[in-house]
Amino acid sequence: MTKRVPLFINNKLVESDASQAIPVTNPATGEVLSEAPFTTSQEMEKAIADARTAFQTWKNVPVPERSRLMLRYQALLKEHHDELAEILSQETGKVFDDARGDVWRGIEVVEQAANIASQLMGESVENVAPNIDTVSYIQPLGVCAGITPFNFPAMIPLWMFPMAVACGNTFILKPSEQDPHTPIRLAELFREAGAPEGLLQVVHGGKEQVDTLLNHDDIKAVSFVGSVNVGQHVYRTATNNLKRAQCFAGAKNHMVVMPDASKEQVVNNIVGASVGAAGQRCMAISVVILVGEAREWLPDIKEALAAVRPGAWNDTDAAFGPLISPQARERVLSLIQQAKEEGAECLLDGSVCTVDGLPNGNWVGPTLFSGVTPDMTIYKEEVFGPVLCCMEIDNLDEALELVNNSPYGNGTSIFTDSGAVARRYRHEVEVGQVGINVPIPVPLPFFSFTGWKGSFYGDQHAYGKQAVRFYTETKTVTSRWFEGASTKASGPNMTINLK
């Protein structure tokens, strides 16, 4: 009998009573690793109730104690870094170095959460009027929820619950049902770090479980990372229910290559940014815009991409792993075929890709198109696979127009040796995260992850200062004290003299 992934409720691993479950498979082998249960409504209610109860105590825990919990947690995550990466590799197919990076970027956010005290400091002004002072306090919201995708099962949960909990909230995590083992292990380590009961709950499932979180009165804020359609649903449902929501959705990230850039650096960076993690990341470079004479570098890009190959997680020569599922592979293959039919030139075709000894893996090899135009499906849709589109234009004006016309605004980069060109691009481009000679400009967690346009729905972004604002309320107190006066506070059968 296939084992089931447990729930994590009130600091205990709990076997779900659910009758429905979904197989969790190794994308490289097709082997069924376990089943993820669809958490029952009773189990969902218990998880939320336990989180609500825990909040009543946790919100009053001194901020330095919350910081120390995060310090202990980040130390445990570092100690178990490679163990987590191996679990992650087995259920996502990521090569080991990618998996280690996934875990490490999450640890960096936990380190920032350990610095929460300075981020929860309010403001004060003495004598806003004669003998009147005003001070503001930062206070937690209550029970918060996170809905996370398959592609970063360590990093993205760690974007969410450490910051929320450090701010004084409790948290319900609904990870992807495709790779739930990593989040469960994160929860176990959180308990080992000394997290009290009810601070973090982990439930599994699909739309029904997500909608429970979105519609439940006790959930005050929802964080989401995933596809465009689901992101729009989450945002609309949460905000219609008067909840806070931050929803990170689709992307189509462009790299602009100016002719004065270093060709070697450009080519090397394109390879990792386009096919790393099998292209299954919202910050992947999926479109390269070659400006002017840089279009002559297309053969070099093709040669570099042709030299990399996918493989198993423990294959040190493999550049990336398989796609997450057979359905994901079929979707990517369909988009490749459609691009050919719509007139794009396929310079490198990874549609027929095999890996020795792993015939059941969801393999797609590096794929390169030239002659791509904005009306083609391969350009308009987020592919989420190791597919790179090349476009050729004459100048920076055309590049800016092309990027700014995209409905997405997650990330972009420009490679150039000109400071003036770089400054103009970063100033005029309508994208939230910009790299200058940096292909994937994901900010470190003392900044915030700031996608724009159709890549993000909400007001406050992930981690950094914006996460603190998202997970807290501000209370402002204005006070005046009268010198030499006796103040009486009256209640049932009591009079208190304050001197």
Short mmCIF file of C-alpha atoms in Angstrom, two decimals:
data_model
loop_
_atom_site.label_atom_id
_atom_site.label_comp_id
_atom_site.label_asym_id
_atom_site.label_seq_id
_atom_site.Cartn_x
_atom_site.Cartn_y
_atom_site.Cartn_z
CA MET A 1 0.00 0.00 0.00
CA THR A 2 1.32 3.45 -0.95
CA LYS A 3 2.14 5.56 2.09
CA ARG A 4 0.42 8.88 2.58
CA VAL A 5 2.06 12.20 3.28
CA PRO A 6 0.87 13.28 6.74
CA LEU A 7 -0.74 16.54 7.68
CA PHE A 8 1.01 18.74 10.24
CA ILE A 9 -1.55 19.95 12.77
CA ASN A 10 -0.82 21.35 16.22
CA ASN A 11 2.82 20.26 16.01
CA LYS A 12 1.91 16.64 15.22
CA LEU A 13 2.16 14.55 12.07
CA VAL A 14 -1.41 13.45 11.47
CA GLU A 15 -2.67 10.70 9.18
CA SER A 16 -5.56 12.19 7.22
CA ASP A 17 -8.97 10.53 7.12
CA ALA A 18 -9.42 11.71 3.53
CA SER A 19 -10.84 9.26 1.02
CA GLN A 20 -9.32 11.16 -1.90
CA ALA A 21 -5.58 11.44 -2.58
CA ILE A 22 -3.23 12.22 -5.47
CA PRO A 23 -0.02 10.33 -6.31
CA VAL A 24 3.26 12.09 -5.67
CA THR A 25 5.77 10.88 -8.27
CA ASN A 26 9.46 11.19 -8.96
CA PRO A 27 9.55 13.18 -12.23
CA ALA A 28 12.78 11.48 -13.37
CA THR A 29 11.60 7.90 -12.93
CA GLY A 30 7.82 7.98 -12.82
CA GLU A 31 7.99 6.12 -9.50
CA VAL A 32 5.12 6.83 -7.11
CA LEU A 33 6.69 8.10 -3.90
CA SER A 34 3.53 8.55 -1.85
CA GLU A 35 0.03 9.98 -1.93
CA ALA A 36 -1.01 13.48 -0.89
CA PRO A 37 -4.42 13.40 0.81
CA PHE A 38 -7.13 15.95 0.14
CA THR A 39 -7.56 17.24 3.67
CA THR A 40 -11.12 16.75 4.97
CA SER A 41 -13.29 19.70 5.95
CA GLN A 42 -13.12 18.60 9.60
CA GLU A 43 -9.31 18.51 9.45
CA MET A 44 -9.23 21.94 7.82
CA GLU A 45 -11.45 23.33 10.56
CA LYS A 46 -9.26 21.84 13.28
CA ALA A 47 -6.08 23.26 11.72
CA ILE A 48 -7.62 26.73 11.52
CA ALA A 49 -9.10 26.50 15.05
CA ASP A 50 -5.77 25.42 16.51
CA ALA A 51 -4.02 28.29 14.73
CA ARG A 52 -6.64 30.74 16.06
CA THR A 53 -6.14 29.47 19.61
CA ALA A 54 -2.36 29.62 19.33
CA PHE A 55 -2.53 33.22 18.09
CA GLN A 56 -4.08 34.39 21.35
CA THR A 57 -0.88 33.44 23.17
CA TRP A 58 1.71 33.93 20.44
CA LYS A 59 0.78 37.55 19.72
CA ASN A 60 1.88 38.45 23.27
CA VAL A 61 5.22 36.62 23.13
CA PRO A 62 8.02 39.20 23.36
CA VAL A 63 9.54 40.06 20.01
CA PRO A 64 13.09 38.99 21.04
CA GLU A 65 11.75 35.50 21.82
CA ARG A 66 10.22 35.28 18.34
CA SER A 67 13.58 36.34 16.91
CA ARG A 68 15.38 33.63 18.87
CA LEU A 69 12.98 31.02 17.49
CA MET A 70 13.98 32.10 13.97
CA LEU A 71 17.66 31.98 14.89
CA ARG A 72 17.28 28.39 16.10
CA TYR A 73 15.27 27.53 13.00
CA GLN A 74 17.81 28.90 10.54
CA ALA A 75 20.56 26.97 12.35
CA LEU A 76 18.57 23.74 11.96
CA LEU A 77 17.85 24.46 8.31
CA LYS A 78 21.57 24.93 7.68
CA GLU A 79 22.35 21.72 9.56
CA HIS A 80 19.81 19.80 7.45
CA HIS A 81 20.51 21.72 4.24
CA ASP A 82 21.64 18.78 2.11
CA GLU A 83 19.02 16.44 3.55
CA LEU A 84 16.30 18.90 2.52
CA ALA A 85 17.89 19.29 -0.91
CA GLU A 86 17.84 15.54 -1.46
CA ILE A 87 14.18 15.26 -0.46
CA LEU A 88 13.43 18.17 -2.77
CA SER A 89 15.36 16.60 -5.66
CA GLN A 90 13.47 13.33 -5.37
CA GLU A 91 10.04 14.93 -5.65
CA THR A 92 10.80 17.80 -8.09
CA GLY A 93 13.51 16.20 -10.24
CA LYS A 94 15.82 19.19 -9.72
CA VAL A 95 19.52 18.51 -10.00
CA PHE A 96 21.21 18.66 -6.61
CA ASP A 97 22.84 22.08 -7.02
CA ASP A 98 19.48 23.60 -8.00
CA ALA A 99 17.83 21.94 -5.02
CA ARG A 100 20.50 23.24 -2.65
CA GLY A 101 19.95 26.74 -4.03
CA ASP A 102 16.21 26.39 -3.46
CA VAL A 103 16.79 25.58 0.21
CA TRP A 104 19.45 28.26 0.69
CA ARG A 105 17.32 31.10 -0.69
CA GLY A 106 14.66 30.12 1.84
CA ILE A 107 17.19 30.12 4.67
CA GLU A 108 18.12 33.70 3.76
CA VAL A 109 14.52 34.79 4.40
CA VAL A 110 14.52 33.03 7.78
CA GLU A 111 17.65 34.99 8.67
CA GLN A 112 15.81 38.18 7.81
CA ALA A 113 12.87 37.06 9.97
CA ALA A 114 15.33 36.69 12.86
CA ASN A 115 15.91 40.44 12.55
CA ILE A 116 12.22 41.15 13.06
CA ALA A 117 12.56 43.39 16.12
CA SER A 118 13.97 46.35 14.21
CA GLN A 119 11.32 45.90 11.53
CA LEU A 120 8.45 46.07 14.04
CA MET A 121 9.50 49.40 15.49
CA GLY A 122 6.78 52.01 15.25
CA GLU A 123 7.10 55.80 15.05
CA SER A 124 6.62 58.58 17.54
CA VAL A 125 6.40 62.34 17.62
CA GLU A 126 6.43 64.39 20.82
CA ASN A 127 4.28 67.53 20.99
CA VAL A 128 2.18 67.03 17.87
CA ALA A 129 0.12 69.68 19.67
CA PRO A 130 0.78 71.32 23.04
CA ASN A 131 1.49 68.51 25.55
CA ILE A 132 0.12 65.88 23.15
CA ASP A 133 2.26 62.99 21.89
CA THR A 134 1.57 60.41 19.17
CA VAL A 135 3.11 56.97 18.87
CA SER A 136 2.38 54.06 16.50
CA TYR A 137 2.62 50.35 17.26
CA ILE A 138 2.93 47.45 14.83
CA GLN A 139 0.65 44.54 15.73
CA PRO A 140 -0.08 41.16 14.07
CA LEU A 141 -3.23 40.30 12.12
CA GLY A 142 -4.14 36.79 13.29
CA VAL A 143 -4.25 33.56 11.28
CA CYS A 144 -2.59 33.88 7.85
CA ALA A 145 -2.43 31.37 5.00
CA GLY A 146 -0.01 30.51 2.19
CA ILE A 147 -0.63 28.60 -1.05
CA THR A 148 2.62 27.57 -2.70
CA PRO A 149 3.60 26.05 -6.08
CA PHE A 150 5.60 22.96 -7.03
CA ASN A 151 8.68 24.65 -8.45
CA PHE A 152 10.26 25.91 -5.19
CA PRO A 153 8.89 23.72 -2.37
CA ALA A 154 11.46 24.99 0.16
CA MET A 155 12.10 28.61 -0.83
CA ILE A 156 8.55 29.84 -1.32
CA PRO A 157 7.06 28.41 1.92
CA LEU A 158 10.05 29.98 3.65
CA TRP A 159 9.19 33.29 1.96
CA MET A 160 5.91 33.20 3.82
CA PHE A 161 5.49 31.58 7.21
CA PRO A 162 8.73 32.70 8.95
CA MET A 163 7.97 36.38 8.30
CA ALA A 164 4.30 35.96 9.24
CA VAL A 165 5.10 34.08 12.46
CA ALA A 166 7.92 36.45 13.43
CA CYS A 167 5.41 39.30 13.14
CA GLY A 168 3.23 37.53 15.73
CA ASN A 169 0.77 35.67 13.50
CA THR A 170 0.01 31.97 13.12
CA PHE A 171 0.05 30.29 9.72
CA ILE A 172 -1.72 27.65 7.59
CA LEU A 173 0.43 26.36 4.70
CA LYS A 174 -1.17 24.58 1.72
CA PRO A 175 1.81 23.45 -0.39
CA SER A 176 1.63 21.98 -3.87
CA GLU A 177 0.22 18.47 -3.87
CA GLN A 178 2.93 17.55 -6.38
CA ASP A 179 5.83 17.84 -3.92
CA PRO A 180 4.59 17.97 -0.30
CA HIS A 181 7.46 16.11 1.40
CA THR A 182 9.78 19.11 1.57
CA PRO A 183 7.23 21.41 3.26
CA ILE A 184 6.39 18.71 5.81
CA ARG A 185 10.07 18.37 6.67
CA LEU A 186 10.31 22.15 7.02
CA ALA A 187 7.45 21.99 9.51
CA GLU A 188 9.12 19.21 11.50
CA LEU A 189 12.30 21.26 11.80
CA PHE A 190 10.26 24.28 12.87
CA ARG A 191 8.82 22.21 15.71
CA GLU A 192 12.31 20.99 16.58
CA ALA A 193 13.45 24.62 16.77
CA GLY A 194 10.95 25.13 19.57
CA ALA A 195 7.87 26.46 17.79
CA PRO A 196 4.85 26.15 20.11
CA GLU A 197 1.77 24.18 19.12
CA GLY A 198 -0.45 25.75 16.49
CA LEU A 199 2.01 28.26 15.06
CA LEU A 200 2.36 26.41 11.75
CA GLN A 201 -0.14 23.97 10.23
CA VAL A 202 0.39 22.14 6.93
CA VAL A 203 -2.61 20.81 4.99
CA HIS A 204 -2.77 19.19 1.56
CA GLY A 205 -5.27 19.19 -1.26
CA GLY A 206 -6.56 21.09 -4.24
CA LYS A 207 -9.14 23.75 -5.09
CA GLU A 208 -11.58 22.76 -2.36
CA GLN A 209 -8.95 23.16 0.36
CA VAL A 210 -7.72 26.43 -1.13
CA ASP A 211 -11.27 27.80 -1.26
CA THR A 212 -11.78 26.85 2.38
CA LEU A 213 -8.85 29.10 3.29
CA LEU A 214 -10.05 31.89 1.02
CA ASN A 215 -13.59 31.88 2.41
CA HIS A 216 -12.94 31.22 6.10
CA ASP A 217 -13.64 34.14 8.41
CA ASP A 218 -10.68 33.32 10.66
CA ILE A 219 -8.10 33.70 7.86
CA LYS A 220 -6.98 37.33 7.72
CA ALA A 221 -4.38 37.33 4.93
CA VAL A 222 -3.47 35.03 2.04
CA SER A 223 -0.17 34.71 0.17
CA PHE A 224 -0.13 32.86 -3.16
CA VAL A 225 2.44 31.94 -5.79
CA GLY A 226 1.37 30.07 -8.93
CA SER A 227 -0.27 30.35 -12.33
CA VAL A 228 -2.11 33.36 -13.73
CA ASN A 229 -5.60 31.84 -13.71
CA VAL A 230 -5.35 30.48 -10.19
CA GLY A 231 -3.70 33.68 -8.97
CA GLN A 232 -6.59 35.76 -10.28
CA HIS A 233 -9.09 33.40 -8.61
CA VAL A 234 -7.24 33.55 -5.30
CA TYR A 235 -6.97 37.34 -5.38
CA ARG A 236 -10.61 37.95 -6.32
CA THR A 237 -11.99 35.46 -3.82
CA ALA A 238 -9.78 36.63 -0.96
CA THR A 239 -10.42 40.32 -1.50
CA ASN A 240 -14.15 39.76 -2.03
CA ASN A 241 -14.05 38.20 1.44
CA LEU A 242 -12.27 41.33 2.75
CA LYS A 243 -8.93 39.58 3.27
CA ARG A 244 -5.51 40.86 2.43
CA ALA A 245 -3.97 39.10 -0.54
CA GLN A 246 -0.61 39.04 -2.29
CA CYS A 247 -0.69 36.86 -5.40
CA PHE A 248 2.36 36.23 -7.58
CA ALA A 249 1.24 34.94 -10.96
CA GLY A 250 2.61 34.57 -14.50
CA ALA A 251 5.74 35.93 -16.12
CA LYS A 252 7.46 36.46 -19.45
CA ASN A 253 10.95 37.70 -18.71
CA HIS A 254 13.09 39.42 -21.36
CA MET A 255 16.86 39.78 -21.54
CA VAL A 256 17.99 42.68 -23.73
CA VAL A 257 21.47 42.21 -25.21
CA MET A 258 23.21 45.33 -26.48
CA PRO A 259 26.05 44.98 -29.00
CA ASP A 260 28.61 46.49 -26.60
CA ALA A 261 28.08 43.72 -24.02
CA SER A 262 30.59 40.94 -23.40
CA LYS A 263 29.58 38.11 -25.70
CA GLU A 264 31.08 35.43 -23.47
CA GLN A 265 29.24 36.70 -20.40
CA VAL A 266 25.99 37.02 -22.32
CA VAL A 267 26.10 33.49 -23.71
CA ASN A 268 27.07 31.91 -20.40
CA ASN A 269 24.34 33.75 -18.54
CA ILE A 270 21.66 32.96 -21.12
CA VAL A 271 22.17 29.21 -20.70
CA GLY A 272 21.65 29.11 -16.96
CA ALA A 273 18.88 31.69 -16.96
CA SER A 274 16.81 30.00 -19.66
CA VAL A 275 17.11 26.24 -19.01
CA GLY A 276 18.21 26.13 -15.37
CA ALA A 277 15.62 24.30 -13.22
CA ALA A 278 14.21 23.09 -16.58
CA GLY A 279 12.85 26.60 -17.10
CA GLN A 280 10.31 26.00 -14.33
CA ARG A 281 10.74 29.26 -12.47
CA CYS A 282 8.85 32.52 -12.67
CA MET A 283 12.09 34.47 -13.08
CA ALA A 284 13.49 32.35 -15.93
CA ILE A 285 14.67 34.24 -19.01
CA SER A 286 12.39 32.97 -21.77
CA VAL A 287 12.98 35.72 -24.34
CA VAL A 288 16.32 37.14 -25.49
CA ILE A 289 16.22 40.38 -27.49
CA LEU A 290 19.35 40.75 -29.59
CA VAL A 291 19.93 44.40 -30.49
CA GLY A 292 21.82 45.43 -33.61
CA GLU A 293 25.08 43.54 -34.12
CA ALA A 294 24.33 41.31 -31.14
CA ARG A 295 22.07 39.31 -33.44
CA GLU A 296 25.26 37.82 -34.89
CA TRP A 297 25.70 35.94 -31.58
CA LEU A 298 22.77 33.63 -32.26
CA PRO A 299 25.01 30.74 -33.45
CA ASP A 300 27.04 31.03 -30.23
CA ILE A 301 23.85 30.85 -28.15
CA LYS A 302 22.74 27.77 -30.07
CA GLU A 303 26.11 26.07 -29.59
CA ALA A 304 26.10 26.77 -25.85
CA LEU A 305 22.56 25.48 -25.36
CA ALA A 306 23.27 22.37 -27.40
CA ALA A 307 26.14 21.51 -25.06
CA VAL A 308 23.92 21.15 -21.97
CA ARG A 309 21.65 18.25 -21.22
CA PRO A 310 19.12 17.14 -18.62
CA GLY A 311 19.65 14.29 -16.19
CA ALA A 312 18.95 12.77 -12.81
CA TRP A 313 19.29 14.79 -9.60
CA ASN A 314 22.59 13.12 -8.65
CA ASP A 315 24.14 13.37 -12.14
CA THR A 316 26.83 16.00 -11.64
CA ASP A 317 27.13 16.56 -15.39
CA ALA A 318 23.43 17.30 -15.86
CA ALA A 319 22.46 20.96 -16.26
CA PHE A 320 18.83 20.49 -15.25
CA GLY A 321 16.23 17.86 -14.44
CA PRO A 322 12.87 16.76 -15.85
CA LEU A 323 9.62 18.67 -15.91
CA ILE A 324 7.41 18.11 -12.89
CA SER A 325 4.79 15.88 -14.57
CA PRO A 326 3.81 14.19 -17.83
CA GLN A 327 1.08 16.81 -18.21
CA ALA A 328 3.62 19.62 -17.92
CA ARG A 329 5.81 17.91 -20.53
CA GLU A 330 2.91 17.51 -22.95
CA ARG A 331 2.00 21.17 -22.57
CA VAL A 332 5.56 22.29 -23.37
CA LEU A 333 5.77 19.94 -26.36
CA SER A 334 2.47 21.31 -27.62
CA LEU A 335 3.76 24.89 -27.42
CA ILE A 336 6.95 23.90 -29.26
CA GLN A 337 4.93 22.31 -32.04
CA GLN A 338 2.60 25.29 -32.24
CA ALA A 339 5.57 27.64 -32.55
CA LYS A 340 6.82 25.66 -35.55
CA GLU A 341 3.40 25.81 -37.16
CA GLU A 342 3.15 29.57 -36.56
CA GLY A 343 6.43 30.21 -38.38
CA ALA A 344 9.13 30.39 -35.73
CA GLU A 345 12.43 28.79 -36.78
CA CYS A 346 13.43 25.97 -34.45
CA LEU A 347 17.22 26.11 -34.28
CA LEU A 348 17.46 23.53 -31.50
CA ASP A 349 14.68 21.04 -30.82
CA GLY A 350 14.47 19.30 -27.46
CA SER A 351 11.12 17.64 -28.14
CA VAL A 352 12.62 14.18 -28.52
CA CYS A 353 14.85 13.87 -25.50
CA THR A 354 15.95 10.73 -23.68
CA VAL A 355 18.15 10.10 -20.67
CA ASP A 356 19.95 6.77 -20.39
CA GLY A 357 18.42 4.52 -17.78
CA LEU A 358 15.45 6.80 -17.13
CA PRO A 359 12.94 6.11 -19.90
CA ASN A 360 9.92 7.25 -17.88
CA GLY A 361 11.19 10.71 -17.00
CA ASN A 362 9.44 13.88 -18.13
CA TRP A 363 12.34 14.99 -20.29
CA VAL A 364 12.50 17.98 -22.61
CA GLY A 365 15.87 19.09 -23.97
CA PRO A 366 17.08 22.66 -24.57
CA THR A 367 15.00 24.26 -27.29
CA LEU A 368 15.83 27.44 -29.19
CA PHE A 369 13.61 29.47 -31.52
CA SER A 370 14.51 32.44 -33.71
CA GLY A 371 12.23 34.62 -35.80
CA VAL A 372 9.73 34.83 -32.94
CA THR A 373 7.15 37.63 -33.16
CA PRO A 374 4.87 39.07 -30.44
CA ASP A 375 1.75 37.53 -31.98
CA MET A 376 3.04 33.96 -31.63
CA THR A 377 1.68 31.74 -28.88
CA ILE A 378 5.19 30.73 -27.79
CA TYR A 379 5.82 34.42 -27.02
CA LYS A 380 2.48 35.26 -25.42
CA GLU A 381 2.27 32.30 -23.04
CA GLU A 382 4.51 31.40 -20.14
CA VAL A 383 6.10 28.15 -21.34
CA PHE A 384 7.59 26.95 -18.03
CA GLY A 385 10.06 24.69 -19.79
CA PRO A 386 13.63 24.79 -21.18
CA VAL A 387 12.59 26.84 -24.22
CA LEU A 388 14.24 30.10 -25.29
CA CYS A 389 12.81 32.54 -27.85
CA CYS A 390 15.17 34.90 -29.69
CA MET A 391 14.02 38.17 -31.20
CA GLU A 392 16.15 40.56 -33.27
CA ILE A 393 15.65 44.34 -33.29
CA ASP A 394 17.59 47.46 -34.22
CA ASN A 395 17.79 49.66 -31.13
CA LEU A 396 16.99 50.22 -27.46
CA ASP A 397 13.77 52.11 -28.23
CA GLU A 398 12.33 49.01 -29.89
CA ALA A 399 13.48 46.85 -26.98
CA LEU A 400 11.73 49.06 -24.43
CA GLU A 401 8.56 49.13 -26.50
CA LEU A 402 8.55 45.35 -26.79
CA VAL A 403 9.14 44.70 -23.09
CA ASN A 404 6.70 47.38 -21.94
CA ASN A 405 3.94 46.01 -24.18
CA SER A 406 4.10 42.68 -22.38
CA PRO A 407 1.20 42.11 -19.96
CA TYR A 408 3.72 40.74 -17.44
CA GLY A 409 6.29 42.59 -15.39
CA ASN A 410 8.07 40.12 -13.14
CA GLY A 411 11.72 40.43 -14.15
CA THR A 412 13.97 41.67 -16.93
CA SER A 413 17.65 42.23 -17.54
CA ILE A 414 19.91 44.16 -19.84
CA PHE A 415 23.50 43.33 -20.75
CA THR A 416 25.57 46.33 -21.76
CA ASP A 417 28.82 48.16 -21.03
CA SER A 418 27.11 51.54 -21.26
CA GLY A 419 26.06 53.16 -18.00
CA ALA A 420 23.80 55.58 -19.86
CA VAL A 421 21.99 52.76 -21.67
CA ALA A 422 21.63 50.77 -18.47
CA ARG A 423 20.27 53.76 -16.56
CA ARG A 424 17.73 54.59 -19.24
CA TYR A 425 16.57 50.99 -19.41
CA ARG A 426 16.12 50.52 -15.67
CA HIS A 427 14.33 53.87 -15.43
CA GLU A 428 11.92 53.42 -18.35
CA VAL A 429 11.21 49.70 -18.31
CA GLU A 430 7.83 48.79 -16.77
CA VAL A 431 9.00 45.73 -14.85
CA GLY A 432 9.31 45.29 -11.10
CA GLN A 433 12.74 43.62 -10.93
CA VAL A 434 15.57 44.70 -13.19
CA GLY A 435 19.02 43.19 -13.64
CA ILE A 436 21.95 45.04 -15.17
CA ASN A 437 24.43 42.42 -16.38
CA VAL A 438 22.56 40.10 -13.99
CA PRO A 439 20.24 37.62 -15.73
CA ILE A 440 17.84 36.71 -12.89
CA PRO A 441 17.50 39.72 -10.58
CA VAL A 442 15.82 38.08 -7.58
CA PRO A 443 16.46 40.47 -4.68
CA LEU A 444 17.92 39.36 -1.38
CA PRO A 445 15.36 39.29 1.43
CA PHE A 446 16.18 42.63 3.03
CA PHE A 447 14.59 44.00 -0.16
CA SER A 448 11.22 42.73 -1.43
CA PHE A 449 10.24 40.54 -4.41
CA THR A 450 8.48 43.16 -6.53
CA GLY A 451 6.79 41.86 -9.68
CA TRP A 452 4.50 44.29 -11.54
CA LYS A 453 1.50 44.26 -13.88
CA GLY A 454 -0.02 40.82 -14.61
CA SER A 455 2.73 39.14 -12.61
CA PHE A 456 1.33 40.34 -9.29
CA TYR A 457 -2.04 41.07 -7.73
CA GLY A 458 -2.03 42.91 -4.42
CA ASP A 459 -0.47 45.86 -2.65
CA GLN A 460 2.45 44.54 -0.59
CA HIS A 461 5.06 42.13 -1.94
CA ALA A 462 6.90 39.14 -0.49
CA TYR A 463 9.57 39.28 2.21
CA GLY A 464 11.54 42.38 3.19
CA LYS A 465 9.80 45.47 4.63
CA GLN A 466 6.72 44.98 2.47
CA ALA A 467 6.08 41.55 4.01
CA VAL A 468 6.12 43.10 7.48
CA ARG A 469 3.51 45.63 6.37
CA PHE A 470 1.45 42.86 4.76
CA TYR A 471 1.36 40.71 7.92
CA THR A 472 0.71 43.53 10.41
CA GLU A 473 -1.61 46.39 11.32
CA THR A 474 -0.56 49.79 12.63
CA LYS A 475 -2.15 51.19 15.77
CA THR A 476 -1.68 54.90 16.42
CA VAL A 477 -2.08 56.29 19.96
CA THR A 478 -2.38 59.99 20.74
CA SER A 479 -2.10 60.90 24.42
CA ARG A 480 -2.18 63.88 26.77
CA TRP A 481 -1.49 63.91 30.53
CA PHE A 482 -2.66 66.63 32.92
CA GLU A 483 -0.16 67.74 35.54
CA GLY A 484 -1.35 67.94 39.16
CA ALA A 485 -4.78 66.50 38.41
CA SER A 486 -6.36 63.51 40.17
CA THR A 487 -7.89 61.06 37.75
CA LYS A 488 -10.58 58.67 38.88
CA ALA A 489 -11.30 55.43 37.03
CA SER A 490 -14.70 54.11 38.01
CA GLY A 491 -16.19 50.69 37.51
CA PRO A 492 -18.57 48.36 39.33
CA ASN A 493 -17.96 48.81 43.07
CA MET A 494 -14.52 50.40 42.63
CA THR A 495 -12.81 53.77 42.51
CA ILE A 496 -9.11 54.01 41.66
CA ASN A 497 -7.14 57.16 42.43
CA LEU A 498 -4.14 57.68 40.18
CA LYS A 499 -1.54 60.08 41.60
#
